[in-house]
Amino acid sequence: MKGKNIGWIVLLVLGLIAPFLVYPVLVMKILCFSLFACAFNLLLGYTGLLSFGHAAFLGWAGYTCGYAMKELGLSPELGLLAGTAAAAALGFVFGSLAIRRSGIYFAMVTLALAQLMYFLALQFPFTGGEDGLQGVPRGRLFGLVDLADTMNMYYFVLAVFLGGFWVIDRAIHSPFGQVMKAIRENEPRAISLGYDVDRYKLLAFVLSAALSGLAGATKTLVFQLASLTDVHWHMSGEIVLMTLLGGMGTVFGPIVGATVVVGLQNYGAELGQWVNVLTGVIFVICVLAFRRGIVGELAALIRRSGIRM
Amino acid sequence: MKRFGVGAGSPAQFSFPRVRQDLSDAMSTDFILQTRDLTKEFKGFVAVDKVNLQVRRGSIHALIGPNGAGKTTVFNLLTKFLTPTRGTIHYNGQDITHEKSAQIARRGIVRSFQISAVFPHLSVRDNVRVALQRKLGTTFHFWRSEKSLDVLNERAMELLEAVDLQSFADATTVELPYGRKRALEIATTLALEPEMMLLDEPTQGMGHEDVGRVADLIKRVSANRTVLMVEHNLSVVSHICDTITVLQRGAVLAEGPYEQVSRDPRVLEAYMGTEHV
Ligand SMILES: Nc1ncnc2c1ncn2[C@@H]1O[C@H](COP(=O)(O)OP(=O)(O)OP(=O)(O)O)[C@@H](O)[C@H]1O
Ligand SMILES: [Mg+2]
């Protein structure tokens, strides 16, 4: 418990001062991907389900939010809500179709559905196809705060991130979270204790999709753009990478993973395509040598040295 | 004598609502569980062959037989982890053949597994609490703090004491020795106050003292419930079981009390031969 409180304080302080140390738009990008990775981790790390279609939730929430704000003129808070709701609904459909399968088949069903959503994004006119949905206005938060101002936007994104992260943290440490972990640990045993595991998996899936959607909608607001990149299967792969690198099944791991990957992509930009190779190498090292991920290995180290987290 | 939290003398602890009994069928009051011509075929291979099992309420009933006889498959059929090819299952006089696994568990039939079935990366206490928490009705509440589960801690400790695990409550389950894990499994099963327990080789892989301890425990907790168990250790079977069904190649070979079954020449030949003569 102690360790978790320290983690929260560090996160809060870093979040507050980061835009004075680093380019704020970069930190906002990191926050969006951190939320996305944490939402993904809820499913992979705590329920034991590997989805390979999470890009659909990120991307389609982005399109929904972008469309709602640009074409319908909704305020940013309603735009985020619309994006989140769309992702939750999509998550319900994906989840209902996929949870009857397990392991690699589950991943395949989610991938297939996400590919379908990718082609729809390519075909529908309102998504802007290859160009994406550009020039999304940031608008005024609650009609008051002008989000065109970078610092206003930053602290709003930080608040959204912290709110989303709190929901995830709470879900992990809730009565529902205990059942999720039980399913991850031993599904037949959970069934034999009377749990209809499919219903719990579906709720976990919808929660994960909704929070991924919140991340995607926020990202659209930050970059004023919803594009095919976010619905592409590369994105589904990238989120697996971030989560594993940071440490799946740890509360803070995905944030670290997202920070490392996004930071690397940003500062390694001058390396050109080589940055992908570098990320790949780091990933391979991580999978081979540090299977618990960065935070997982650190936690194990601390545990071995006898300090209780 | 050790103090045990679970036993016949502590009725207050068995406060969970019991499954409704259908008393209209006079035959079924005697037998809590009955199967008729229960059959399972795997692509033409008959693993369970027209098994008519009758388990008397309140008894300890053993299911024995050589490896591959179909014992685990029978358990999987009874708890619907497998769907029967043919035949029916009646529990308390009601046809449960078409119910789902979780539903059957909620009726009061709780099974264990042949290989230890714990939640390895949860604490020992949390293993038991996962079973206890269902009755709180908050299992979908993802917004509620897990502190709301602390009301179950006392009961969890009682159950852990019953299997001598109280000092391990905060340990991570994966760190327990094998015998302790199996004991934890029984505590978790007991947490549901099952009307009927199905135990698949509860003493398998245990050291000598553990075997005795678990056999005693099963005897003790069977005081107000029915136990159907698969067991290879015949001394355990002869000591605690009231009725024995011998399965061979999926079919029932013999049935009766230990003295009778152990003298049955067919059984001696098929199964006990080497161990008894
Ligand atoms: N899912 C399955 N698919 C195909 N065959 C199966 C399946 N499950 C069990 N069998 C076969 O059915 C037979 C009975 O297996 P079962 O596990 O029920 O035996 P058992 O009596 O429990 O044996 P043991 O004492 O080794 O646990 C075996 O021949 C086994 O190979
Ligand atoms: Mg078996």
Coordinates of C-alpha atoms and ligand atoms in Angstrom, one line a residue:
Chain A
M1 CA 0.0 0.0 0.0
K2 CA 2.8 2.4 0.9
G3 CA 4.6 1.9 -2.4
K4 CA 1.4 2.7 -4.2
N5 CA 0.9 6.0 -2.4
I6 CA 4.4 7.0 -3.2
G7 CA 3.7 6.1 -6.8
W8 CA 0.7 8.3 -6.9
I9 CA 2.5 11.3 -5.4
V10 CA 5.4 10.9 -7.8
L11 CA 3.0 10.8 -10.7
L12 CA 1.1 13.9 -9.5
V13 CA 4.3 15.9 -9.0
L14 CA 5.8 14.9 -12.3
G15 CA 2.5 15.6 -14.0
L16 CA 2.3 19.1 -12.6
I17 CA 5.9 20.1 -13.4
A18 CA 6.5 18.2 -16.6
P19 CA 5.3 20.8 -19.1
F20 CA 8.0 23.2 -17.7
L21 CA 10.7 20.7 -18.3
V22 CA 9.6 19.0 -21.5
Y23 CA 7.7 20.2 -24.6
P24 CA 4.0 20.1 -23.3
V25 CA 2.6 18.5 -26.5
L26 CA 5.0 15.6 -26.0
V27 CA 3.9 15.1 -22.4
M28 CA 0.3 15.2 -23.5
K29 CA 1.0 12.5 -26.0
I30 CA 2.7 10.4 -23.3
L31 CA -0.3 10.9 -21.1
C32 CA -2.8 9.7 -23.8
F33 CA -0.7 6.6 -24.5
S34 CA -0.2 6.0 -20.8
L35 CA -4.0 6.0 -20.3
F36 CA -4.4 3.7 -23.3
A37 CA -1.7 1.3 -22.0
C38 CA -3.3 1.3 -18.5
A39 CA -6.7 0.5 -20.0
F40 CA -5.1 -2.3 -22.1
N41 CA -3.3 -3.6 -19.0
L42 CA -6.7 -3.9 -17.2
L43 CA -7.5 -6.6 -19.7
L44 CA -4.2 -8.2 -20.4
G45 CA -2.5 -7.9 -17.0
Y46 CA -5.5 -8.4 -14.7
T47 CA -8.0 -10.5 -16.6
G48 CA -5.5 -12.4 -18.7
L49 CA -7.0 -11.6 -22.1
L50 CA -4.7 -10.6 -24.9
S51 CA -6.7 -8.3 -27.3
F52 CA -5.0 -7.5 -30.6
G53 CA -7.7 -5.1 -31.7
H54 CA -7.5 -2.2 -29.2
A55 CA -6.6 0.3 -32.0
A56 CA -10.2 0.2 -33.0
F57 CA -11.3 1.7 -29.7
L58 CA -8.5 4.3 -29.7
G59 CA -9.1 5.3 -33.3
W60 CA -12.9 5.2 -33.5
A61 CA -13.3 7.2 -30.3
G62 CA -11.0 9.7 -32.0
Y63 CA -13.2 9.9 -35.1
T64 CA -16.3 10.1 -33.0
C65 CA -14.9 12.9 -30.8
G66 CA -13.6 14.7 -33.8
Y67 CA -16.8 14.5 -35.7
A68 CA -18.9 15.5 -32.7
M69 CA -16.8 18.6 -32.2
K70 CA -16.1 19.6 -35.8
E71 CA -19.3 18.8 -37.5
L72 CA -21.8 18.9 -34.6
G73 CA -20.2 21.7 -32.7
L74 CA -20.2 19.9 -29.4
S75 CA -18.1 21.1 -26.4
P76 CA -14.8 19.3 -25.6
E77 CA -16.2 17.5 -22.5
L78 CA -19.2 16.2 -24.6
G79 CA -16.8 15.2 -27.4
L80 CA -14.8 13.1 -25.0
L81 CA -17.9 11.6 -23.6
A82 CA -19.1 10.7 -27.1
G83 CA -15.8 9.1 -28.0
T84 CA -15.8 7.1 -24.8
A85 CA -19.3 5.9 -25.3
A86 CA -18.6 4.9 -28.9
A87 CA -15.6 2.9 -27.8
A88 CA -17.6 1.3 -25.0
A89 CA -20.4 0.2 -27.4
L90 CA -17.8 -1.1 -29.9
G91 CA -16.1 -2.9 -27.0
F92 CA -19.4 -4.5 -26.1
V93 CA -19.7 -5.9 -29.6
F94 CA -16.1 -7.0 -29.8
G95 CA -16.2 -8.5 -26.4
S96 CA -19.5 -10.4 -27.0
L97 CA -18.0 -12.0 -30.1
A98 CA -14.5 -12.7 -28.7
I99 CA -14.8 -13.9 -25.1
R100 CA -16.2 -17.3 -26.0
R101 CA -12.7 -18.0 -27.5
S102 CA -9.5 -18.1 -25.5
G103 CA -5.8 -17.6 -26.0
I104 CA -4.7 -17.1 -29.6
Y105 CA -8.3 -17.5 -30.9
F106 CA -9.4 -14.6 -28.8
A107 CA -6.6 -12.5 -30.1
M108 CA -7.5 -13.5 -33.7
V109 CA -11.1 -12.5 -33.3
T110 CA -10.3 -9.1 -31.9
L111 CA -7.7 -8.6 -34.7
A112 CA -10.2 -9.5 -37.4
L113 CA -12.9 -7.2 -36.0
A114 CA -10.3 -4.4 -35.7
Q115 CA -9.3 -4.9 -39.3
L116 CA -12.9 -4.6 -40.3
M117 CA -13.2 -1.3 -38.4
Y118 CA -10.0 -0.2 -40.1
F119 CA -11.5 -0.7 -43.6
L120 CA -14.7 1.0 -42.5
A121 CA -12.6 4.0 -41.5
L122 CA -10.9 3.9 -44.9
Q123 CA -14.2 3.8 -46.7
F124 CA -16.5 6.1 -44.8
P125 CA -16.3 9.7 -46.2
F126 CA -16.7 11.5 -42.8
T127 CA -13.4 10.0 -41.5
G128 CA -11.5 11.8 -44.3
G129 CA -9.9 8.5 -45.5
E130 CA -6.2 8.8 -46.0
D131 CA -6.1 12.4 -44.9
G132 CA -7.9 11.9 -41.7
L133 CA -10.3 14.1 -39.9
Q134 CA -8.3 17.4 -39.7
G135 CA -8.8 20.7 -38.0
V136 CA -10.8 19.5 -35.1
P137 CA -11.4 22.6 -32.9
R138 CA -10.3 22.2 -29.2
G139 CA -13.2 24.4 -28.1
R140 CA -13.9 25.8 -24.7
L141 CA -14.1 23.5 -21.7
F142 CA -17.6 23.9 -20.1
G143 CA -17.8 27.0 -22.3
L144 CA -15.3 28.7 -20.0
V145 CA -11.7 27.5 -20.4
D146 CA -10.1 28.1 -23.8
L147 CA -8.3 24.9 -24.7
A148 CA -6.5 26.5 -27.6
D149 CA -4.1 27.6 -24.9
T150 CA -1.5 24.9 -24.5
M151 CA -1.2 25.1 -20.7
N152 CA -5.0 25.0 -20.3
M153 CA -5.1 22.0 -22.6
Y154 CA -2.2 20.3 -20.8
Y155 CA -3.8 20.5 -17.4
F156 CA -7.1 19.3 -18.8
V157 CA -5.3 16.3 -20.3
L158 CA -3.6 15.7 -17.0
A159 CA -6.9 15.7 -15.2
V160 CA -8.5 13.3 -17.7
F161 CA -5.5 11.0 -17.4
L162 CA -5.5 11.1 -13.6
G163 CA -9.3 10.5 -13.6
G164 CA -9.0 7.6 -16.0
F165 CA -6.1 6.1 -14.1
W166 CA -7.9 6.4 -10.8
V167 CA -10.8 4.4 -12.3
I168 CA -8.5 1.7 -13.5
D169 CA -6.6 1.6 -10.2
R170 CA -9.9 1.3 -8.3
A171 CA -11.2 -1.4 -10.7
I172 CA -8.1 -3.4 -10.0
H173 CA -8.6 -3.1 -6.3
S174 CA -12.3 -3.7 -6.1
P175 CA -14.5 -6.7 -5.5
F176 CA -14.8 -7.0 -9.3
G177 CA -11.0 -6.8 -9.6
Q178 CA -10.6 -9.8 -7.3
V179 CA -12.8 -11.8 -9.6
M180 CA -10.9 -10.6 -12.6
K181 CA -7.6 -11.7 -11.0
A182 CA -9.2 -15.0 -10.0
I183 CA -10.2 -15.6 -13.7
R184 CA -6.7 -14.7 -14.8
E185 CA -5.1 -17.0 -12.3
N186 CA -7.3 -20.1 -12.8
E187 CA -10.4 -19.8 -14.9
P188 CA -11.9 -23.3 -14.4
R189 CA -11.5 -22.8 -10.6
A190 CA -13.4 -19.5 -10.8
I191 CA -16.2 -21.3 -12.7
S192 CA -16.3 -24.1 -10.2
L193 CA -16.8 -21.4 -7.5
G194 CA -19.9 -20.3 -9.3
Y195 CA -18.7 -17.4 -11.3
D196 CA -20.1 -16.9 -14.8
V197 CA -16.7 -15.9 -16.1
D198 CA -18.0 -14.7 -19.5
R199 CA -20.0 -11.9 -17.9
Y200 CA -17.0 -10.7 -15.9
K201 CA -14.7 -10.9 -18.9
L202 CA -17.2 -8.9 -20.9
L203 CA -17.4 -6.1 -18.3
A204 CA -13.6 -6.0 -18.1
F205 CA -13.5 -5.8 -21.9
V206 CA -16.0 -3.0 -22.1
L207 CA -14.2 -1.0 -19.3
S208 CA -10.9 -1.5 -21.1
A209 CA -12.4 -0.4 -24.4
A210 CA -14.2 2.6 -22.9
L211 CA -11.0 3.9 -21.2
S212 CA -9.0 3.3 -24.4
G213 CA -11.6 5.4 -26.1
L214 CA -11.2 8.1 -23.6
A215 CA -7.5 8.1 -24.4
G216 CA -8.2 8.2 -28.1
A217 CA -10.7 11.0 -27.9
T218 CA -8.3 13.1 -25.7
K219 CA -5.6 12.5 -28.3
T220 CA -7.8 13.8 -31.0
L221 CA -8.4 16.9 -29.0
V222 CA -4.7 17.4 -28.4
F223 CA -3.6 17.0 -32.0
Q224 CA -6.8 18.3 -33.5
L225 CA -6.7 15.2 -35.7
A226 CA -8.2 11.8 -36.0
S227 CA -6.3 9.6 -38.5
L228 CA -5.9 6.1 -39.8
T229 CA -2.7 5.6 -37.8
D230 CA -4.8 5.2 -34.7
V231 CA -7.0 2.4 -36.1
H232 CA -4.2 0.6 -37.8
W233 CA -3.1 -2.8 -36.5
H234 CA 0.4 -1.3 -35.8
M235 CA -1.3 0.6 -33.0
S236 CA -2.7 -2.6 -31.5
G237 CA 0.8 -4.0 -31.6
E238 CA 2.4 -1.0 -30.1
I239 CA 0.1 -1.0 -27.1
V240 CA 1.1 -4.6 -26.4
L241 CA 4.7 -3.6 -26.5
M242 CA 4.3 -0.6 -24.2
T243 CA 2.4 -2.7 -21.7
L244 CA 4.9 -5.6 -21.7
L245 CA 7.8 -3.3 -21.6
G246 CA 6.5 -1.4 -18.6
G247 CA 5.3 -4.5 -16.8
M248 CA 1.9 -6.1 -17.4
G249 CA -0.1 -6.7 -14.3
T250 CA 1.5 -3.8 -12.5
V251 CA -0.4 -0.7 -11.8
F252 CA 2.2 1.8 -12.9
G253 CA 4.1 -0.3 -15.5
P254 CA 2.1 0.7 -18.5
I255 CA 2.8 4.4 -17.8
V256 CA 6.5 3.7 -17.7
G257 CA 6.3 1.6 -20.9
A258 CA 4.3 4.3 -22.8
T259 CA 6.8 7.0 -21.6
V260 CA 9.8 5.0 -22.8
V261 CA 8.3 4.1 -26.2
V262 CA 6.8 7.6 -27.0
G263 CA 9.9 9.3 -25.7
L264 CA 12.1 7.1 -27.8
Q265 CA 10.0 7.7 -30.9
N266 CA 10.3 11.4 -30.3
Y267 CA 13.9 11.8 -29.4
G268 CA 15.0 9.1 -31.8
A269 CA 13.2 10.9 -34.6
E270 CA 16.6 11.9 -36.2
L271 CA 17.4 8.2 -36.5
G272 CA 14.7 7.9 -39.0
Q273 CA 13.4 4.4 -39.5
W274 CA 16.2 3.1 -37.2
V275 CA 14.1 4.2 -34.2
N276 CA 11.8 1.3 -35.0
V277 CA 14.7 -1.1 -35.0
L278 CA 15.9 0.3 -31.7
T279 CA 12.4 -0.1 -30.2
G280 CA 12.4 -3.6 -31.5
V281 CA 15.7 -4.4 -30.0
I282 CA 14.7 -3.1 -26.6
F283 CA 11.5 -5.1 -26.8
V284 CA 13.4 -8.3 -27.6
I285 CA 15.8 -7.7 -24.7
C286 CA 12.8 -7.0 -22.4
V287 CA 11.0 -10.2 -23.4
L288 CA 14.0 -12.4 -23.2
A289 CA 15.7 -11.0 -20.1
F290 CA 13.2 -8.9 -18.1
R291 CA 10.0 -10.8 -18.5
R292 CA 8.2 -8.9 -15.8
G293 CA 8.8 -5.6 -17.6
I294 CA 10.6 -2.5 -16.1
V295 CA 8.3 -2.0 -13.1
G296 CA 7.7 -5.7 -12.6
E297 CA 11.5 -6.3 -12.3
L298 CA 11.9 -3.3 -10.0
A299 CA 9.1 -4.5 -7.7
A300 CA 10.7 -8.0 -7.6
L301 CA 14.1 -6.4 -6.8
I302 CA 12.6 -4.4 -4.0
R303 CA 10.7 -7.5 -2.7
R304 CA 13.9 -9.5 -2.7
S305 CA 15.7 -6.9 -0.8
G306 CA 13.1 -7.3 1.9
I307 CA 11.2 -4.0 1.7
R308 CA 7.5 -4.4 1.6
M309 CA 5.6 -2.5 -1.1
Chain B
M1 CA -6.5 -31.7 19.9
K2 CA -6.4 -28.9 17.4
R3 CA -9.2 -26.5 17.3
F4 CA -11.2 -26.6 14.1
G5 CA -13.5 -23.8 12.8
V6 CA -15.5 -26.1 10.7
G7 CA -17.4 -29.1 12.1
A8 CA -20.6 -30.5 13.1
G9 CA -20.6 -28.8 16.5
S10 CA -20.7 -25.2 15.1
P11 CA -24.0 -24.8 13.3
A12 CA -23.8 -21.0 13.4
Q13 CA -21.1 -21.2 10.8
F14 CA -23.3 -22.9 8.3
S15 CA -25.7 -20.0 7.8
F16 CA -25.8 -19.8 4.1
P17 CA -29.1 -20.5 2.5
R18 CA -29.3 -24.1 1.4
V19 CA -30.4 -25.1 -2.1
R20 CA -34.2 -25.6 -2.3
Q21 CA -35.1 -29.3 -2.0
D22 CA -37.6 -30.9 -4.1
L23 CA -39.2 -33.4 -1.8
S24 CA -42.0 -34.4 -4.2
D25 CA -40.0 -37.3 -5.5
A26 CA -39.8 -39.7 -2.7
M27 CA -37.0 -41.7 -4.4
S28 CA -34.7 -38.7 -4.7
T29 CA -34.7 -37.7 -1.0
D30 CA -32.6 -40.7 -0.3
F31 CA -30.1 -39.9 -3.1
I32 CA -28.8 -36.4 -3.5
L33 CA -27.3 -37.2 -6.9
Q34 CA -28.4 -39.7 -9.5
T35 CA -27.2 -40.3 -13.0
R36 CA -29.0 -42.4 -15.6
D37 CA -27.1 -43.9 -18.4
L38 CA -24.5 -41.2 -18.3
T39 CA -22.4 -41.5 -21.3
K40 CA -19.5 -39.5 -22.9
E41 CA -18.0 -40.3 -26.2
F42 CA -14.9 -38.7 -27.6
K43 CA -14.9 -39.1 -31.3
G44 CA -16.2 -42.7 -31.0
F45 CA -14.1 -43.6 -28.0
V46 CA -16.5 -44.2 -25.0
A47 CA -14.8 -42.7 -22.0
V48 CA -17.9 -43.0 -19.8
D49 CA -20.3 -45.8 -20.5
K50 CA -23.9 -45.8 -19.2
V51 CA -23.0 -45.0 -15.7
N52 CA -25.8 -45.1 -13.2
L53 CA -24.5 -43.4 -10.1
Q54 CA -26.5 -43.0 -6.9
V55 CA -25.0 -40.9 -4.2
R56 CA -26.7 -41.1 -0.8
R57 CA -27.3 -37.9 1.0
G58 CA -24.7 -37.3 3.8
S59 CA -22.4 -40.1 2.7
I60 CA -18.8 -40.1 1.6
H61 CA -18.9 -41.9 -1.7
A62 CA -15.7 -43.0 -3.4
L63 CA -15.2 -43.4 -7.1
I64 CA -12.2 -45.6 -7.8
G65 CA -10.7 -47.4 -10.8
P66 CA -7.5 -47.7 -12.7
N67 CA -5.9 -44.9 -14.6
G68 CA -8.0 -43.8 -17.6
A69 CA -11.1 -45.5 -16.2
G70 CA -13.1 -42.3 -16.7
K71 CA -13.3 -40.9 -13.1
T72 CA -12.3 -37.4 -13.9
T73 CA -14.5 -37.4 -17.0
V74 CA -17.5 -38.3 -14.7
F75 CA -16.7 -35.3 -12.6
N76 CA -16.4 -33.1 -15.6
L77 CA -19.8 -34.4 -16.7
L78 CA -21.4 -33.9 -13.3
T79 CA -20.2 -30.3 -13.2
K80 CA -20.8 -29.7 -16.9
F81 CA -17.2 -28.9 -17.7
L82 CA -18.0 -31.5 -20.4
T83 CA -21.4 -32.1 -22.0
P84 CA -22.8 -35.6 -21.8
T85 CA -23.3 -37.4 -25.0
R86 CA -26.3 -39.2 -23.5
G87 CA -28.0 -39.7 -20.1
T88 CA -29.3 -37.5 -17.4
I89 CA -28.1 -36.0 -14.1
H90 CA -30.6 -35.4 -11.3
Y91 CA -29.6 -33.4 -8.2
N92 CA -32.1 -33.2 -5.3
G93 CA -34.6 -34.6 -7.7
Q94 CA -34.2 -31.9 -10.3
D95 CA -32.8 -32.5 -13.7
I96 CA -29.6 -30.5 -14.0
T97 CA -28.3 -32.1 -17.2
H98 CA -28.6 -28.9 -19.2
E99 CA -27.4 -26.4 -16.7
K100 CA -24.1 -24.5 -17.0
S101 CA -21.1 -25.1 -14.8
A102 CA -21.4 -21.9 -12.7
Q103 CA -25.1 -22.5 -12.2
I104 CA -24.4 -26.0 -10.9
A105 CA -21.8 -24.6 -8.5
R106 CA -24.4 -22.1 -7.3
R107 CA -26.8 -24.9 -6.6
G108 CA -24.3 -26.3 -4.1
I109 CA -22.2 -28.8 -6.0
V110 CA -18.6 -27.6 -5.8
R111 CA -15.7 -29.5 -7.2
S112 CA -12.0 -29.6 -6.8
F113 CA -9.6 -30.6 -9.6
Q114 CA -7.1 -33.4 -10.0
I115 CA -4.2 -31.0 -10.2
S116 CA -4.1 -28.4 -7.5
A117 CA -6.5 -25.6 -8.3
V118 CA -5.6 -22.5 -6.4
F119 CA -5.2 -18.8 -7.5
P120 CA -1.4 -18.9 -7.3
H121 CA -0.6 -15.1 -7.3
L122 CA -3.3 -14.2 -4.8
S123 CA -2.6 -14.3 -1.1
V124 CA -3.8 -17.4 0.8
R125 CA -6.5 -15.3 2.4
D126 CA -7.6 -13.8 -0.9
N127 CA -8.0 -17.3 -2.3
V128 CA -10.7 -18.1 0.3
R129 CA -12.2 -14.6 0.1
V130 CA -12.8 -14.9 -3.6
A131 CA -15.1 -17.8 -2.8
L132 CA -16.7 -16.0 0.1
Q133 CA -17.3 -12.7 -1.7
R134 CA -19.9 -13.9 -4.1
K135 CA -22.6 -13.8 -1.4
L136 CA -22.0 -10.1 -0.9
G137 CA -23.5 -9.5 -4.3
T138 CA -20.9 -6.9 -5.2
T139 CA -18.8 -9.0 -7.5
F140 CA -19.5 -6.6 -10.5
H141 CA -18.8 -3.4 -8.4
F142 CA -15.6 -2.1 -10.0
W143 CA -16.1 1.3 -8.4
R144 CA -16.1 -0.1 -4.8
S145 CA -13.0 -0.4 -2.7
E146 CA -11.7 -3.8 -1.9
K147 CA -11.7 -2.8 1.7
S148 CA -15.4 -3.6 1.5
L149 CA -14.3 -7.2 1.5
D150 CA -12.7 -7.0 4.9
V151 CA -15.9 -8.0 6.5
L152 CA -15.1 -11.5 5.2
N153 CA -11.7 -11.7 6.9
E154 CA -12.9 -13.3 10.1
R155 CA -14.7 -16.1 8.2
A156 CA -11.7 -16.5 6.0
M157 CA -9.4 -17.0 9.0
E158 CA -11.8 -19.6 10.5
L159 CA -11.7 -21.5 7.3
L160 CA -7.9 -21.3 7.1
E161 CA -7.7 -22.5 10.7
A162 CA -9.8 -25.4 9.8
V163 CA -7.0 -26.6 7.4
D164 CA -4.2 -25.4 9.6
L165 CA -3.2 -22.5 7.3
Q166 CA -3.8 -19.6 9.5
S167 CA -0.2 -18.7 9.8
F168 CA 0.1 -18.6 6.0
A169 CA -2.8 -16.1 5.5
D170 CA -0.6 -13.3 4.0
A171 CA 1.7 -15.5 2.0
T172 CA 1.4 -15.6 -1.8
T173 CA -0.2 -19.0 -2.6
V174 CA 2.4 -20.0 -5.2
E175 CA 5.0 -20.2 -2.4
L176 CA 3.1 -22.9 -0.4
P177 CA 4.2 -26.5 -0.5
Y178 CA 2.0 -28.8 -2.6
G179 CA 0.2 -30.4 0.3
R180 CA -0.7 -27.0 1.7
K181 CA -2.1 -25.9 -1.6
R182 CA -4.4 -28.8 -1.6
A183 CA -5.5 -28.0 1.9
L184 CA -6.2 -24.4 0.8
E185 CA -8.2 -25.8 -2.1
I186 CA -10.4 -27.6 0.4
A187 CA -10.8 -24.4 2.5
T188 CA -11.8 -22.5 -0.6
T189 CA -14.4 -25.2 -1.5
L190 CA -15.7 -25.2 2.1
A191 CA -16.1 -21.4 1.9
L192 CA -19.1 -21.9 -0.4
E193 CA -20.8 -24.2 2.2
P194 CA -21.4 -26.7 -0.6
E195 CA -24.2 -29.2 -0.1
M196 CA -22.1 -31.6 -2.1
M197 CA -18.3 -31.6 -2.6
L198 CA -16.7 -33.4 -5.5
L199 CA -13.0 -34.0 -4.7
D200 CA -10.7 -35.3 -7.5
E201 CA -7.8 -37.1 -5.7
P202 CA -7.5 -34.8 -2.8
T203 CA -4.5 -36.6 -1.3
Q204 CA -2.6 -37.1 -4.5
G205 CA 1.0 -36.1 -4.4
M206 CA 0.9 -35.6 -0.6
G207 CA 3.3 -36.8 2.0
H208 CA 2.2 -39.4 4.5
E209 CA 1.2 -37.0 7.3
D210 CA -0.6 -34.7 5.0
V211 CA -2.7 -37.6 3.7
G212 CA -3.9 -38.4 7.2
R213 CA -4.6 -34.8 7.9
V214 CA -6.6 -34.3 4.8
A215 CA -8.5 -37.6 5.2
D216 CA -9.5 -36.5 8.8
L217 CA -10.5 -33.1 7.4
I218 CA -12.8 -34.7 4.8
K219 CA -14.3 -36.9 7.4
R220 CA -15.0 -34.0 9.6
V221 CA -16.5 -31.6 7.0
S222 CA -18.6 -34.4 5.6
A223 CA -20.7 -34.3 8.8
N224 CA -23.4 -32.1 7.2
R225 CA -22.8 -32.6 3.5
T226 CA -22.2 -35.2 0.9
V227 CA -18.8 -36.0 -0.5
L228 CA -18.1 -37.7 -3.8
M229 CA -14.4 -38.3 -4.2
V230 CA -11.9 -39.9 -6.6
E231 CA -9.2 -41.5 -4.5
H232 CA -6.3 -43.8 -5.4
N233 CA -5.2 -44.2 -1.8
L234 CA -7.1 -47.3 -0.7
S235 CA -6.4 -46.9 3.0
V236 CA -8.1 -43.5 2.8
V237 CA -11.0 -45.0 1.0
S238 CA -11.4 -47.9 3.4
H239 CA -11.2 -45.5 6.4
I240 CA -13.6 -42.8 5.5
C241 CA -15.8 -43.9 2.6
D242 CA -19.3 -45.4 3.1
T243 CA -19.9 -46.5 -0.5
I244 CA -17.5 -47.3 -3.3
T245 CA -18.1 -47.4 -7.0
V246 CA -15.5 -49.1 -9.1
L247 CA -15.2 -47.8 -12.6
Q248 CA -13.4 -49.7 -15.4
R249 CA -13.1 -48.6 -19.0
G250 CA -15.9 -46.1 -18.4
A251 CA -18.4 -48.6 -17.0
V252 CA -19.4 -49.4 -13.4
L253 CA -17.8 -52.7 -12.4
A254 CA -18.9 -53.0 -8.8
E255 CA -20.5 -50.9 -6.1
G256 CA -21.0 -51.3 -2.4
P257 CA -19.2 -50.9 1.0
Y258 CA -15.4 -51.4 1.1
E259 CA -15.5 -54.9 2.6
Q260 CA -17.8 -56.1 -0.1
V261 CA -16.1 -54.4 -3.0
S262 CA -12.7 -55.4 -1.9
R263 CA -13.7 -59.0 -1.9
D264 CA -15.4 -58.9 -5.3
P265 CA -13.3 -61.2 -7.6
R266 CA -13.9 -59.0 -10.6
V267 CA -12.6 -56.0 -8.8
L268 CA -9.6 -57.9 -7.4
E269 CA -8.7 -58.9 -10.9
A270 CA -9.3 -55.6 -12.6
Y271 CA -8.0 -53.2 -10.2
M272 CA -6.9 -54.2 -6.7
G273 CA -5.3 -57.5 -7.7
T274 CA -1.7 -56.4 -7.4
E275 CA -2.3 -54.3 -4.3
H276 CA -4.3 -56.8 -2.3
V277 CA -3.5 -60.4 -3.0
Ligands
LIG1 N1 -11.1 -34.2 -23.6 C1 -10.8 -35.5 -24.0 N2 -10.7 -35.8 -25.3 C2 -10.4 -37.1 -25.6 N3 -10.2 -38.1 -24.7 C3 -10.3 -37.8 -23.4 C4 -10.6 -36.5 -23.0 N4 -10.7 -36.5 -21.6 C5 -10.4 -37.8 -21.3 N5 -10.2 -38.6 -22.3 C6 -9.9 -40.0 -22.3 O1 -10.9 -40.6 -21.5 C7 -10.4 -41.6 -20.7 C8 -10.8 -41.4 -19.3 O2 -10.0 -40.3 -18.8 P1 -10.1 -39.8 -17.3 O3 -9.3 -38.6 -17.2 O4 -11.6 -39.6 -17.0 O5 -9.6 -41.0 -16.5 P2 -9.3 -41.1 -14.9 O6 -10.1 -42.2 -14.4 O7 -9.6 -39.8 -14.2 O8 -7.8 -41.5 -14.8 P3 -6.7 -41.0 -13.8 O9 -6.7 -42.0 -12.7 O10 -5.4 -41.2 -14.6 O11 -6.9 -39.6 -13.4 C9 -8.9 -41.6 -21.0 O12 -8.6 -42.7 -21.9 C10 -8.6 -40.3 -21.6 O13 -7.6 -40.3 -22.5
MG2 MG -8.5 -38.4 -13.2

